[in-house]
């Protein structure tokens, strides 16, 4: 990250912000320093550029940095109509007025977005190539992954094929399917938790924004829109989407192991249950319990016990990559295993159980060995997911009752080698 700032105290603050995000920060205090620096060093991901420098009082440094291909956020201590218009005409990421500490918090959010926005797909739907290209250029400036479509039909197909699309912007006036009709169609398939929609239109009708919102859009812009307003709307809606994703994550993921939790596992299994019963593939619901876990906590402490759970979750994830996994609570875990036939699934499960028994983890210089008991049932003629869980839990209890490192599947007991 390049920081161009003549005030050394402010340069230090911005430098700390950059370092907190993982940037390697280089600071220049004048236009002449920037020129010398960019002669030999041009590989900057982003720059924070002060508008007024002692040797470049009217923002001359900004186009110079931009011409070197460095996306830039402009920091300015003064603002008037002339400066504002000048900044809007430049292809910068954003500008921030250095009014108070809130400005630096905003800078942190903008820089963080430059690092993470590429994970968010944005679809622009507009039959006008010029407008579509302009909107896409604004989004690419903010480092989003951009998709574009000229009509509603193409947009629906792109949404189907690209799960990374989390934000859609659509014009109203399009042939075949209007923007509002597109929004209504999309909302039959994607909820507000799955996809943010922003509509826009050049027709000056007072009810246009309300029509979009009532049809399922999250926001509305009137063309021609100011880039500054455009970014503010995008910024707020993307942050809202991230908050929703964080809430979903907290509701669905086990805080300790990062596996799914029991509720999410059961919900997902319930959605697949009918299909599994009709499928020709073999499906096995396996439950795992770390043996003598209470003793591990008593001997090594609860922090060590947590490490054992995290370690086992990692082993389970690596061995059954792509399968539905969960921590049910305490030292109990679950896995929905799919495969060609029962014997292969059983052999794979036994091999995993054996590998766990040979694994050890180190806590504060002490080695901890552990094993797991396994209980499972084939999914075939059960009436519900609940019945599958009851059968697997019964098998697990029998396995635990027979001693450590044992496995029972459908009533047969197998001792790990």
CSV table of C-alpha atoms in Angstrom, one decimal:
chain,number,residue,atom,x,y,z
A,1,UNK,CA,0.0,0.0,0.0
A,2,UNK,CA,1.3,3.5,-0.9
A,3,UNK,CA,0.5,6.3,1.5
A,4,UNK,CA,1.0,9.8,0.2
A,5,UNK,CA,0.6,12.3,3.0
A,6,UNK,CA,2.7,15.3,4.0
A,7,UNK,CA,1.4,15.3,7.6
A,8,UNK,CA,3.6,12.8,9.4
A,9,UNK,CA,1.1,12.1,12.2
A,10,UNK,CA,-1.7,11.4,9.7
A,11,UNK,CA,0.6,9.3,7.6
A,12,UNK,CA,1.4,7.2,10.6
A,13,UNK,CA,-2.3,6.7,11.4
A,14,UNK,CA,-3.1,5.6,7.8
A,15,UNK,CA,0.0,3.4,7.8
A,16,UNK,CA,-1.3,1.6,10.9
A,17,UNK,CA,-4.6,1.1,9.2
A,18,UNK,CA,-2.9,-0.4,6.2
A,19,UNK,CA,-0.7,-2.7,8.4
A,20,UNK,CA,-3.8,-3.9,10.4
A,21,UNK,CA,-5.2,-5.2,7.1
A,22,UNK,CA,-2.0,-7.0,6.2
A,23,UNK,CA,-0.5,-4.4,3.8
A,24,UNK,CA,3.2,-3.7,3.5
A,25,UNK,CA,3.1,0.1,3.7
A,26,UNK,CA,5.3,2.6,1.9
A,27,UNK,CA,5.0,6.3,2.8
A,28,UNK,CA,5.8,9.3,0.7
A,29,UNK,CA,5.5,12.9,2.0
A,30,UNK,CA,5.7,14.9,-1.2
A,31,UNK,CA,5.0,14.7,-5.0
A,32,UNK,CA,8.7,14.6,-5.6
A,33,UNK,CA,9.1,11.5,-3.3
A,34,UNK,CA,6.2,9.8,-5.2
A,35,UNK,CA,7.9,10.4,-8.5
A,36,UNK,CA,11.2,9.0,-7.3
A,37,UNK,CA,9.4,6.0,-5.7
A,38,UNK,CA,7.3,5.1,-8.8
A,39,UNK,CA,10.3,5.1,-11.1
A,40,UNK,CA,11.5,1.8,-9.5
A,41,UNK,CA,8.5,0.6,-7.5
A,42,UNK,CA,5.1,0.5,-9.2
A,43,UNK,CA,3.6,-2.8,-7.8
A,44,UNK,CA,1.1,-1.2,-5.3
A,45,UNK,CA,-2.3,-2.8,-4.7
A,46,UNK,CA,-3.8,0.4,-3.5
A,47,UNK,CA,-2.9,4.0,-2.5
A,48,UNK,CA,-4.1,6.6,0.0
A,49,UNK,CA,-3.4,10.0,-1.6
A,50,UNK,CA,-3.5,13.4,0.0
A,51,UNK,CA,-5.1,16.0,-2.2
A,52,UNK,CA,-2.9,18.9,-1.2
A,53,UNK,CA,0.9,18.5,-0.9
A,54,UNK,CA,3.5,21.2,-0.5
A,55,UNK,CA,4.7,20.7,-4.1
A,56,UNK,CA,1.2,19.7,-5.5
A,57,UNK,CA,-1.4,21.9,-3.9
A,58,UNK,CA,-4.2,21.2,-6.4
A,59,UNK,CA,-4.3,17.4,-6.5
A,60,UNK,CA,-1.7,17.1,-9.2
A,61,UNK,CA,-0.3,13.9,-7.6
A,62,UNK,CA,-3.7,12.0,-8.0
A,63,UNK,CA,-3.7,11.5,-11.8
A,64,UNK,CA,0.0,10.8,-11.6
A,65,UNK,CA,-0.6,7.9,-9.3
A,66,UNK,CA,-3.6,6.7,-11.3
A,67,UNK,CA,-1.6,6.7,-14.5
A,68,UNK,CA,0.7,4.2,-12.9
A,69,UNK,CA,-2.2,1.8,-12.5
A,70,UNK,CA,-2.6,2.2,-8.7
A,71,UNK,CA,-6.2,2.3,-7.5
A,72,UNK,CA,-6.5,5.3,-5.1
A,73,UNK,CA,-8.5,6.6,-2.2
A,74,UNK,CA,-8.1,10.4,-2.0
A,75,UNK,CA,-7.8,12.0,1.5
A,76,UNK,CA,-8.5,15.8,1.5
A,77,UNK,CA,-8.5,18.4,4.3
A,78,UNK,CA,-10.5,20.9,2.2
A,79,UNK,CA,-13.6,20.6,0.0
A,80,UNK,CA,-15.5,22.9,-2.2
A,81,UNK,CA,-17.6,22.5,-5.4
A,82,UNK,CA,-14.6,22.8,-7.7
A,83,UNK,CA,-12.6,20.1,-5.8
A,84,UNK,CA,-15.7,17.9,-5.5
A,85,UNK,CA,-16.4,18.0,-9.2
A,86,UNK,CA,-12.7,17.4,-10.0
A,87,UNK,CA,-12.6,14.3,-7.8
A,88,UNK,CA,-15.9,12.9,-9.3
A,89,UNK,CA,-14.3,13.2,-12.7
A,90,UNK,CA,-11.3,11.1,-11.7
A,91,UNK,CA,-11.4,7.2,-11.7
A,92,UNK,CA,-10.6,7.0,-8.0
A,93,UNK,CA,-12.0,4.4,-5.5
A,94,UNK,CA,-13.4,7.1,-3.3
A,95,UNK,CA,-12.6,10.4,-1.6
A,96,UNK,CA,-12.7,11.0,2.2
A,97,UNK,CA,-12.6,14.4,3.9
A,98,UNK,CA,-10.2,14.5,6.9
A,99,UNK,CA,-12.8,16.0,9.3
A,100,UNK,CA,-12.6,13.7,12.3
A,101,UNK,CA,-11.6,10.2,13.4
A,102,UNK,CA,-14.7,8.8,11.6
A,103,UNK,CA,-12.9,9.5,8.4
A,104,UNK,CA,-10.2,6.9,9.2
A,105,UNK,CA,-12.8,4.4,10.2
A,106,UNK,CA,-14.4,4.9,6.8
A,107,UNK,CA,-11.0,4.5,5.2
A,108,UNK,CA,-10.5,1.2,7.0
A,109,UNK,CA,-13.8,-0.1,5.6
A,110,UNK,CA,-13.0,1.0,2.1
A,111,UNK,CA,-9.6,-0.6,2.1
A,112,UNK,CA,-11.0,-3.8,3.6
A,113,UNK,CA,-13.5,-3.8,0.8
A,114,UNK,CA,-10.7,-3.6,-1.8
A,115,UNK,CA,-9.3,-6.8,-0.3
A,116,UNK,CA,-12.5,-8.7,0.0
A,117,UNK,CA,-14.9,-7.4,-2.7
A,118,UNK,CA,-13.5,-9.9,-5.3
A,119,UNK,CA,-15.3,-12.7,-3.5
A,120,UNK,CA,-18.7,-11.0,-4.2
A,121,UNK,CA,-20.2,-11.4,-7.7
A,122,UNK,CA,-22.3,-8.5,-9.0
A,123,UNK,CA,-24.6,-8.9,-12.0
A,124,UNK,CA,-25.5,-5.8,-14.0
A,125,UNK,CA,-28.6,-6.1,-16.3
A,126,UNK,CA,-29.1,-3.4,-18.9
A,127,UNK,CA,-29.9,-3.5,-22.6
A,128,UNK,CA,-27.8,-0.4,-23.2
A,129,UNK,CA,-24.2,-1.4,-23.8
A,130,UNK,CA,-22.9,2.1,-22.9
A,131,UNK,CA,-24.8,2.3,-19.5
A,132,UNK,CA,-23.9,-1.3,-18.7
A,133,UNK,CA,-20.2,-0.7,-19.4
A,134,UNK,CA,-20.2,2.4,-17.3
A,135,UNK,CA,-21.8,0.6,-14.3
A,136,UNK,CA,-19.5,-2.3,-14.7
A,137,UNK,CA,-16.5,0.0,-14.7
A,138,UNK,CA,-17.6,1.6,-11.4
A,139,UNK,CA,-17.9,-1.8,-9.8
A,140,UNK,CA,-14.6,-3.1,-11.2
A,141,UNK,CA,-13.0,0.0,-9.7
A,142,UNK,CA,-14.1,-1.3,-6.3
A,143,UNK,CA,-12.7,-4.7,-7.1
A,144,UNK,CA,-15.9,-6.6,-7.4
A,145,UNK,CA,-16.2,-9.7,-9.7
A,146,UNK,CA,-18.6,-8.4,-12.3
A,147,UNK,CA,-21.1,-10.2,-14.6
A,148,UNK,CA,-23.3,-8.5,-17.2
A,149,UNK,CA,-26.5,-9.4,-19.1
A,150,UNK,CA,-28.4,-7.5,-21.7
A,151,UNK,CA,-31.9,-8.9,-20.8
A,152,UNK,CA,-33.8,-10.7,-18.1
A,153,UNK,CA,-33.5,-14.2,-19.6
A,154,UNK,CA,-29.7,-14.0,-19.7
A,155,UNK,CA,-29.6,-12.6,-16.2
A,156,UNK,CA,-31.7,-15.5,-14.8
A,157,UNK,CA,-29.3,-18.0,-16.5
A,158,UNK,CA,-26.2,-16.3,-15.1
A,159,UNK,CA,-27.8,-16.4,-11.6
A,160,UNK,CA,-28.4,-20.1,-12.0
A,161,UNK,CA,-24.8,-20.8,-13.2
A,162,UNK,CA,-22.9,-18.5,-10.8
A,163,UNK,CA,-23.6,-18.9,-7.0
A,164,UNK,CA,-21.1,-16.2,-6.2
A,165,UNK,CA,-23.5,-13.5,-7.5
A,166,UNK,CA,-24.8,-11.8,-4.4
A,167,UNK,CA,-25.8,-8.4,-5.8
A,168,UNK,CA,-27.9,-7.6,-8.9
A,169,UNK,CA,-28.4,-4.2,-10.4
A,170,UNK,CA,-31.1,-3.9,-13.1
A,171,UNK,CA,-32.5,-1.2,-15.3
A,172,UNK,CA,-36.3,-0.9,-15.7
A,173,UNK,CA,-36.7,-0.2,-19.4
A,174,UNK,CA,-35.6,-3.4,-21.2
A,175,UNK,CA,-37.2,-5.3,-24.0
A,176,UNK,CA,-39.0,-8.6,-23.3
A,177,UNK,CA,-38.8,-8.4,-19.5
A,178,UNK,CA,-38.8,-5.2,-17.6
A,179,UNK,CA,-36.6,-4.7,-14.5
A,180,UNK,CA,-39.6,-4.9,-12.2
A,181,UNK,CA,-40.7,-8.2,-13.8
A,182,UNK,CA,-37.2,-9.5,-13.5
A,183,UNK,CA,-37.2,-8.7,-9.8
A,184,UNK,CA,-40.5,-10.4,-9.3
A,185,UNK,CA,-39.2,-13.5,-11.0
A,186,UNK,CA,-36.0,-13.6,-9.1
A,187,UNK,CA,-37.8,-13.2,-5.7
A,188,UNK,CA,-39.7,-16.5,-6.4
A,189,UNK,CA,-36.3,-18.2,-6.3
A,190,UNK,CA,-34.0,-16.1,-4.2
A,191,UNK,CA,-34.8,-14.4,-0.9
A,192,UNK,CA,-33.4,-11.1,0.4
A,193,UNK,CA,-31.0,-13.2,2.5
A,194,UNK,CA,-29.5,-14.8,-0.7
A,195,UNK,CA,-29.4,-11.8,-3.1
A,196,UNK,CA,-29.4,-8.0,-2.9
A,197,UNK,CA,-31.3,-6.3,-5.7
A,198,UNK,CA,-31.0,-2.6,-6.7
A,199,UNK,CA,-33.2,-1.3,-9.4
A,200,UNK,CA,-32.6,1.9,-11.5
A,201,UNK,CA,-34.5,3.9,-14.1
A,202,UNK,CA,-34.2,7.0,-16.2
A,203,UNK,CA,-37.9,7.6,-16.3
A,204,UNK,CA,-39.0,10.4,-13.9
A,205,UNK,CA,-42.0,8.8,-12.2
A,206,UNK,CA,-42.5,9.4,-8.5
A,207,UNK,CA,-43.9,5.9,-7.9
A,208,UNK,CA,-41.0,4.1,-9.7
A,209,UNK,CA,-38.9,3.5,-6.6
A,210,UNK,CA,-41.9,2.2,-4.7
A,211,UNK,CA,-42.8,-0.2,-7.4
A,212,UNK,CA,-39.3,-1.7,-7.4
A,213,UNK,CA,-39.2,-1.9,-3.6
A,214,UNK,CA,-42.7,-3.5,-3.4
A,215,UNK,CA,-41.7,-6.0,-6.0
A,216,UNK,CA,-38.8,-7.2,-3.9
A,217,UNK,CA,-35.8,-4.9,-4.6
A,218,UNK,CA,-33.7,-3.7,-1.7
A,219,UNK,CA,-32.9,-0.3,-3.1
A,220,UNK,CA,-33.4,2.1,-6.0
A,221,UNK,CA,-31.3,4.6,-8.0
A,222,UNK,CA,-32.5,7.2,-10.5
A,223,UNK,CA,-30.5,7.7,-13.7
A,224,UNK,CA,-28.2,9.5,-14.2
A,225,UNK,CA,-26.8,8.7,-10.8
A,226,UNK,CA,-23.8,10.3,-9.2
A,227,UNK,CA,-20.9,7.9,-8.8
A,228,UNK,CA,-20.6,9.0,-5.2
A,229,UNK,CA,-24.3,8.1,-4.4
A,230,UNK,CA,-23.8,4.8,-6.4
A,231,UNK,CA,-20.9,3.7,-4.2
A,232,UNK,CA,-22.7,4.7,-1.0
A,233,UNK,CA,-25.7,2.6,-1.9
A,234,UNK,CA,-23.5,-0.4,-3.0
A,235,UNK,CA,-21.4,0.0,0.2
A,236,UNK,CA,-24.4,0.0,2.5
A,237,UNK,CA,-26.1,-3.0,0.8
A,238,UNK,CA,-23.0,-5.1,0.6
A,239,UNK,CA,-22.4,-4.5,4.3
A,240,UNK,CA,-26.0,-5.5,5.0
A,241,UNK,CA,-25.4,-8.7,3.1
A,242,UNK,CA,-22.3,-9.4,5.1
A,243,UNK,CA,-24.2,-8.9,8.4
A,244,UNK,CA,-26.8,-11.3,7.2
A,245,UNK,CA,-24.1,-13.9,6.3
A,246,UNK,CA,-22.5,-13.4,9.7
A,247,UNK,CA,-25.8,-14.0,11.4
A,248,UNK,CA,-26.4,-17.1,9.3
A,249,UNK,CA,-22.9,-18.3,10.1
A,250,UNK,CA,-23.5,-17.9,13.8
A,251,UNK,CA,-26.8,-19.8,13.6
A,252,UNK,CA,-25.5,-22.7,11.5
A,253,UNK,CA,-21.8,-23.2,12.5
A,254,UNK,CA,-20.3,-24.6,15.7
A,255,UNK,CA,-18.2,-21.9,17.2
A,256,UNK,CA,-15.3,-24.2,18.3
A,257,UNK,CA,-14.7,-26.5,15.4
A,258,UNK,CA,-16.2,-24.4,12.5
A,259,UNK,CA,-18.2,-27.5,11.4
A,260,UNK,CA,-22.0,-27.3,11.0
A,261,UNK,CA,-24.0,-27.5,14.2
A,262,UNK,CA,-26.7,-30.0,14.9
A,263,UNK,CA,-29.6,-27.9,13.8
A,264,UNK,CA,-28.1,-27.1,10.4
A,265,UNK,CA,-27.1,-30.8,9.9
A,266,UNK,CA,-30.6,-32.0,10.5
A,267,UNK,CA,-32.1,-29.3,8.3
A,268,UNK,CA,-29.8,-30.2,5.4
A,269,UNK,CA,-30.4,-33.9,5.9
A,270,UNK,CA,-34.2,-33.3,5.9
A,271,UNK,CA,-34.0,-31.5,2.6
A,272,UNK,CA,-32.1,-34.4,1.0
A,273,UNK,CA,-34.0,-37.2,2.8
A,274,UNK,CA,-36.6,-38.1,0.1
A,275,UNK,CA,-34.0,-38.0,-2.6
A,276,UNK,CA,-31.7,-40.3,-0.5
A,277,UNK,CA,-34.5,-42.9,-0.1
A,278,UNK,CA,-35.1,-43.0,-3.8
A,279,UNK,CA,-31.4,-42.9,-4.8
A,280,UNK,CA,-29.5,-46.0,-5.9
A,281,UNK,CA,-26.5,-44.8,-4.0
A,282,UNK,CA,-25.7,-46.0,-0.5
A,283,UNK,CA,-26.1,-43.5,2.4
A,284,UNK,CA,-24.9,-44.0,5.9
A,285,UNK,CA,-25.5,-41.8,8.9
A,286,UNK,CA,-22.5,-42.1,11.3
A,287,UNK,CA,-22.2,-40.7,14.8
A,288,UNK,CA,-18.8,-40.3,16.5
A,289,UNK,CA,-17.9,-39.8,20.1
A,290,UNK,CA,-14.5,-39.1,21.5
A,291,UNK,CA,-13.7,-41.8,24.0
A,292,UNK,CA,-13.1,-40.9,27.6
A,293,UNK,CA,-13.5,-37.2,26.9
A,294,UNK,CA,-14.3,-36.4,30.5
A,295,UNK,CA,-11.0,-38.0,31.5
A,296,UNK,CA,-9.1,-35.9,29.0
A,297,UNK,CA,-10.6,-32.8,30.4
A,298,UNK,CA,-9.8,-33.9,34.0
A,299,UNK,CA,-6.2,-34.9,33.3
A,300,UNK,CA,-5.2,-32.1,30.8
A,301,UNK,CA,-7.7,-29.4,31.4
A,302,UNK,CA,-10.7,-28.0,29.3
A,303,UNK,CA,-8.4,-26.1,26.9
A,304,UNK,CA,-6.7,-29.3,26.0
A,305,UNK,CA,-10.2,-30.9,25.6
A,306,UNK,CA,-11.1,-28.2,23.2
A,307,UNK,CA,-8.0,-28.8,21.2
A,308,UNK,CA,-8.8,-32.5,20.9
A,309,UNK,CA,-12.3,-31.6,19.6
A,310,UNK,CA,-10.7,-29.2,17.1
A,311,UNK,CA,-8.2,-31.7,16.0
A,312,UNK,CA,-10.8,-34.5,15.5
A,313,UNK,CA,-13.0,-32.1,13.5
A,314,UNK,CA,-10.0,-31.4,11.2
A,315,UNK,CA,-9.4,-35.1,10.8
A,316,UNK,CA,-13.0,-35.7,10.0
A,317,UNK,CA,-13.1,-32.8,7.5
A,318,UNK,CA,-10.0,-34.0,5.7
A,319,UNK,CA,-11.1,-37.7,5.5
A,320,UNK,CA,-14.7,-36.9,4.5
A,321,UNK,CA,-14.2,-33.8,2.4
A,322,UNK,CA,-17.4,-32.8,0.7
A,323,UNK,CA,-19.7,-34.8,2.9
A,324,UNK,CA,-22.2,-33.2,5.3
A,325,UNK,CA,-20.5,-32.9,8.7
A,326,UNK,CA,-21.4,-31.5,12.1
A,327,UNK,CA,-20.5,-31.3,15.7
A,328,UNK,CA,-23.7,-32.3,17.6
A,329,UNK,CA,-22.5,-31.0,20.9
A,330,UNK,CA,-19.9,-32.0,23.5
A,331,UNK,CA,-17.6,-34.7,22.1
A,332,UNK,CA,-20.2,-36.0,19.6
A,333,UNK,CA,-20.0,-35.5,15.8
A,334,UNK,CA,-22.0,-36.6,12.8
A,335,UNK,CA,-21.3,-37.4,9.1
A,336,UNK,CA,-23.7,-38.3,6.3
A,337,UNK,CA,-21.6,-40.7,4.1
A,338,UNK,CA,-22.4,-41.4,0.5
A,339,UNK,CA,-20.9,-44.2,-1.6
A,340,UNK,CA,-21.3,-47.1,-4.0
A,341,UNK,CA,-22.1,-49.8,-1.4
A,342,UNK,CA,-22.3,-50.4,2.3
A,343,UNK,CA,-19.1,-52.6,2.5
A,344,UNK,CA,-17.0,-49.8,1.0
A,345,UNK,CA,-18.4,-47.2,3.3
A,346,UNK,CA,-17.9,-49.5,6.2
A,347,UNK,CA,-14.3,-50.2,5.3
A,348,UNK,CA,-13.6,-46.5,4.8
A,349,UNK,CA,-15.2,-45.8,8.2
A,350,UNK,CA,-13.0,-48.4,9.9
A,351,UNK,CA,-9.9,-47.0,8.2
A,352,UNK,CA,-10.8,-43.6,9.5
A,353,UNK,CA,-11.4,-44.8,13.0
A,354,UNK,CA,-8.0,-46.6,13.0
A,355,UNK,CA,-6.2,-43.5,11.7
A,356,UNK,CA,-7.7,-41.4,14.6
A,357,UNK,CA,-6.5,-44.0,17.2
A,358,UNK,CA,-2.9,-43.6,15.8
A,359,UNK,CA,-3.1,-39.8,15.8
A,360,UNK,CA,-2.0,-37.6,18.7
A,361,UNK,CA,-2.1,-33.9,19.5
A,362,UNK,CA,0.3,-31.9,21.6
A,363,UNK,CA,-0.9,-29.5,24.3
A,364,UNK,CA,1.7,-27.5,26.4
A,365,UNK,CA,4.4,-30.0,25.6
A,366,UNK,CA,2.3,-33.1,26.5
A,367,UNK,CA,1.1,-35.6,23.9
A,368,UNK,CA,-2.6,-36.6,24.0
A,369,UNK,CA,-3.8,-39.7,22.3
A,370,UNK,CA,-7.5,-40.3,21.7
A,371,UNK,CA,-9.9,-42.6,19.9
A,372,UNK,CA,-13.5,-42.5,18.9
A,373,UNK,CA,-16.5,-44.8,19.1
A,374,UNK,CA,-18.8,-45.0,16.1
A,375,UNK,CA,-22.4,-45.9,15.6
A,376,UNK,CA,-24.3,-45.8,12.3
A,377,UNK,CA,-27.2,-46.9,10.3
A,378,UNK,CA,-27.9,-47.3,6.6
A,379,UNK,CA,-30.6,-45.0,5.3
A,380,UNK,CA,-33.1,-47.1,3.4
A,381,UNK,CA,-36.6,-47.5,4.8
A,382,UNK,CA,-36.8,-45.1,7.7
A,383,UNK,CA,-39.8,-42.9,8.0
A,384,UNK,CA,-37.9,-39.7,9.0
A,385,UNK,CA,-34.6,-38.2,9.7
A,386,UNK,CA,-35.4,-38.5,13.4
A,387,UNK,CA,-35.7,-42.2,13.1
A,388,UNK,CA,-32.3,-42.4,11.4
A,389,UNK,CA,-30.8,-40.4,14.2
A,390,UNK,CA,-32.4,-42.6,16.9
A,391,UNK,CA,-31.0,-45.8,15.2
A,392,UNK,CA,-27.5,-44.3,14.8
A,393,UNK,CA,-27.6,-43.0,18.4
A,394,UNK,CA,-28.6,-46.5,19.7
A,395,UNK,CA,-25.7,-48.0,17.7
A,396,UNK,CA,-23.3,-45.5,19.2
A,397,UNK,CA,-24.4,-46.2,22.7
A,398,UNK,CA,-23.9,-49.9,22.2
A,399,UNK,CA,-20.4,-49.2,20.8
A,400,UNK,CA,-19.5,-47.1,23.8
A,401,UNK,CA,-20.9,-49.7,26.1
A,402,UNK,CA,-18.5,-52.3,24.6
A,403,UNK,CA,-15.4,-50.3,25.4
A,404,UNK,CA,-13.3,-47.7,23.6
A,405,UNK,CA,-12.5,-47.5,19.8
A,406,UNK,CA,-15.4,-49.7,18.7
A,407,UNK,CA,-17.9,-49.4,15.9
A,408,UNK,CA,-21.5,-50.7,15.4
A,409,UNK,CA,-23.3,-50.4,12.1
A,410,UNK,CA,-26.8,-51.8,11.7
A,411,UNK,CA,-26.4,-54.1,14.7
A,412,UNK,CA,-22.9,-55.6,13.8
A,413,UNK,CA,-20.0,-54.8,16.0
A,414,UNK,CA,-16.5,-54.4,14.6
A,415,UNK,CA,-13.5,-53.9,16.7
A,416,UNK,CA,-10.9,-51.5,15.2
A,417,UNK,CA,-7.7,-53.1,14.3
